[in-house]
Each structure stands twice: as structure tokens, then as C-alpha cells.
């Protein structure tokens, strides 16, 4: 168990914008940062980070919290794992007590898979560096590939002994369960037999964006034609190859800084480039590029440069991924290497300066590259040329941005020596067909969902006024609870001349939380929402005890559900920044300029609402034959009169 001192130090040191910046490309938006949601597929930013409040909010999914909750949501860390990750990031020494057997037993399956994978990673590295066979076979192979010792350790490369059960026996001896060894794919179980999946292979651990080991790639070192050259971990609860990019953990900061990502095919391509100093490089690990992988890059940059092997087959295989990149609205360039060369061999034989110059000079816009490649294949055949043009226009049709589409059409017309009008006409036909297809699909879905929607509309709930007002009180307490303000109180009196009830104003200074607490106490107004009631008393207690109330510290001490609720309340107004309202001449009112007025209006609104409830209650009571109708009518008149006075104060009109 981690000590409270260590947890407090982590919370005090960690900066939410720095932590999230490792996973999401953030851009300045006033005093905040905004970016694309890492939890949903979107092209318009709905993700907001507040450095002042040290919280974040994802408006597309409703998720929010602090640095720790982000790691728990994004990386699926447990609370202790998130604390340890932040401690490592900020070089904080963790004080930890030994966990009990019961606590160890409570680890869930996913965590067990992570622990097994991390143990395997350490084991394979130990075999590579500490055993004679590892040094003679595995380490010598890596060094023959041109990898320096520091690079080998950086990427945590390893070696699996060429023995049937060496790893499995070692892991079982250390107390790791066979079921988790099998689920990660490290051990293959057949009947009563069990053996190592990666025996006799050099090992490439595959990391998550935060550095956790998800799985492995293993390369065979013999010329066994029956065995696959590369073997990957199978799909598991923690490893989904279509959602992982090799090297992203090491490349993410440079990708964001350089605002560009180099995409290669294999593990060694990534490592060789990284070793030479081109560190913003990732690989799809030999699998076809997927939309999920592209979205991972899109969180960090909008620019991808795809690096192809020199052979035609490699180019053909990889070029199919370009349309997927375009569909995500990203900018894509393409660079191929000379015949017989791949990123690995090219980086090995060239200096950093030569590599960067080559990439700069040879990286072409996708349309130039695709056109030159397809024109070469067409070889002056009119029919093939027409097919080539249609294929290029098909790619252009994938681009969601209309301006970009038009620019690419003009460029294609120039390269292919064809009129723009023909290309625009072809583009329109493709777009029309796609629209008709999607429209047909939508109508089918709409028809199926019609009854559900109809029923949902009929049962649409009214706005819960009391819920919204209680939520507003929590927001005011969190933002301004410790501020001193001039308040105008209203004392209910009887007019000496007319005998009517009047509200006489009186001014006094008080802290915001004291004003709210006393007003609610005086009118015996209670929170009906359990979560808000719990938060209300917790905030008031903190404000009463601490002279310098810290929103950040308060949120950090809450449980995950409460922290998420408070974050949602505090970040509600940041929607203004997301949509650039001020640029469109819509100026949201600054609450800071009228806190006392905001407090008074909120409390008065709650009083009016509760009066309405009371009046409705009395009206129902008159239906009871045994009730004193005349007394009830008098009470109702008093309440209605009081509400009219309060409503005038609010500047409202009674309906």
C-alpha cells in the first residue's frame, strides 16, 4: 500500500496538462488547453484541460477528473498504478508497505495479465544480457543488426531460450498462474503439455502509450521454413494488435513536438531510425494499418509521413492505408526508398543529416506520389490511365475537408493533364453514390428505430429544477466559497401603513459559503440529491476548517465518482472556449464580476421553486374531505404573496 505522504507528494507535483500532453495533442484555448477526445472518434475538439483548476473534461463522453483519473480512464490503471506512474514521471520516491495476501488475491484478471507480461519482459532481458546463450545468440544478433547496447536496453529487447519450457517453468516457479500465462499467449497449453510460444526467438516487447507491456513480437533466428519469421502475441484482454502502434511510447513526445509522425512497417525500422536520431517514428507491426491506429497518431499530430520499402510489393501493400488516413482528415505525405532499401537498411548506412535531408527532399504529397506510381503502371494505355484517374479521385473523395478536396482536384488535373471540370464531375458522382448508400442505410436504421424514438420522445423528462439549482450551489461553493462579498439580505416585514408583507433589504459582508449555509439553514432547505448533499457538507466543512481552500486539493481527496461529478460541474462553462463563441461575437457573462448577485439569485430561485412545491402540496391537501380548506387557502395566499415578492426581486414575471 502506498503511504499518504507519497500520494500527497504526487498530487502536489503532477501537472494535469503535462500528464495528458503525453497522450493527447493539446492546443492553447484562452487560459485552458483543448484537443481531440482520446475516448471517442471525433474531428472537432471536445476535450478540455484546465491548468488553473488542474482538471480535465471530455464533453463528448462526459468523462472528467484530475491527472490520476485520466490515467485510470485512458490506460485502465488501478489507483495505485496511476500514482506509481506519476511518481516515476516526476522522479518521486514512493513509500510503500507490503501488500497482504488478501490484497494480492483481489487483483483482477487484467492486472494479472499485465504483471505476467511485465515479468516476461524482465525475464527475456535477463536471458539476453546475463546468460551465455543469450549473449552468444540473441545479443550477437542485435549487434549484427547494428543496434548499440544503449538502444537494446532502451527498447527492452530480449531473448527466449531455444528450449520447450524454459520460460514457463521459470514463471510457474515464481508463482505466476498457468491460466494467465496461457491468456497472454506466452505459454501454449495442449492437453497435458505446455511449452513456450516464443522459444528460440529474439524478443521485441510491445508497449502501450503509457509504457506498459501489452505483448511481444518474436523473430526466429533459424532457417526453419515451417516456422513464421515473426510471431506476435495473440489477442488478449490487454493486447489488441489493431489498436497498438509499436514504438509510440518512445515517440509520442517528439511526434507532438515535431507535429509529424513517420510511419514504417517493422520493429527494426523503428529502432534503427530512433537510434540515428529520428525519434518520431512508429510501426504498425507488420499488420495492415487500421483506423484505430491512425486515431492514436491523430491525438498527437495531424501529419503523417508514410515510409515505404523500395520494392513494388511493399508500396502496393502500404498505399492502401493512405485512404484510411485521409478519411480521418489528416495530412499525409509519402516517401519511398531506393530499390532494395528499406527504412532499416537506409538508416543503418546513412547519417542523421543524410536521413533527414532525404526525407525532406523525397517526401511527396500523397497525390503526387500516387499519380506518379499509377501513371508508370498505366504506360500510356488510355484505359489504364482512365482507371488511374478514377482511383486518385476515389482517394480525394475520402477527404472530409471541402477546400482540401478542391486543391487536390486542381493538382490532379495538372499532373494527369485533364480538365478540372471532368474531375469535379467524377468526384460529384462518387460523392453522390456514397451519399445515396449512406442515406439508404440511414433510412433503414431510422425505420427500425422509429418506434423507439417515438416512445423516447413521449417519455422525455422535464428539466429537474431543484437538481440544477443544487448543482449550481456546488459550483459556486467550489469556485468562490472562500471569497468575501457584499450581500443584500431580504428581511420579511409587515408594512406599517398597509399591513402588506414587504422585503426590506439590508447589506452585510460575508464569505460566500457562510452566506449559502446560513440561508439554507434559515429556510430549512435540504439537498434532495444524495451526491450533492454529500459534496455540500464536505465542501462547507473544508471551507470552515481551511483559510486557503484549494479546489485541486479537495478534488484529489474525493473518490473517483465524486471527483468526476465535481469536475463536470466546474468544466461546464469551458464549452464556450471549445466553440470560440467570443470570436463569433457571443460574449458569455463572467461570473466573477457578480458573485454576490449569482449567490442571491440562486438561493432566491431555490426558494421560489420550493414555494411552488409547497403550494402544489397544499392544493392537493384541499382535495381531502377532512382538511381545513379555509386555513389551507390562507396559507397558499401567504406563499403566493411571498413568491411574488421574491420573483420581483429576481426580476421575473409570474405566469
Short mmCIF file of C-alpha atoms in Angstrom, two decimals, residues 119 123 165-178 181 194:
data_model
loop_
_atom_site.label_atom_id
_atom_site.label_comp_id
_atom_site.label_asym_id
_atom_site.label_seq_id
_atom_site.Cartn_x
_atom_site.Cartn_y
_atom_site.Cartn_z
CA UNK A 119 7.64 -10.36 -15.65
CA UNK A 123 12.93 -12.42 -17.89
CA UNK A 165 9.53 -24.95 -21.32
CA UNK A 166 12.33 -22.71 -20.05
CA UNK A 167 10.20 -19.58 -19.58
CA UNK A 168 7.02 -21.39 -18.48
CA UNK A 169 8.82 -23.37 -15.77
CA UNK A 170 10.58 -20.25 -14.51
CA UNK A 171 7.31 -18.24 -14.37
CA UNK A 172 5.40 -21.00 -12.60
CA UNK A 173 8.26 -21.30 -10.12
CA UNK A 174 7.87 -17.59 -9.37
CA UNK A 175 4.18 -18.07 -8.54
CA UNK A 176 2.57 -16.88 -11.79
CA UNK A 177 -0.53 -18.86 -12.70
CA UNK A 178 -0.68 -21.01 -15.81
CA UNK A 181 0.49 -17.39 -18.97
CA UNK A 194 2.74 -26.83 -22.15
#
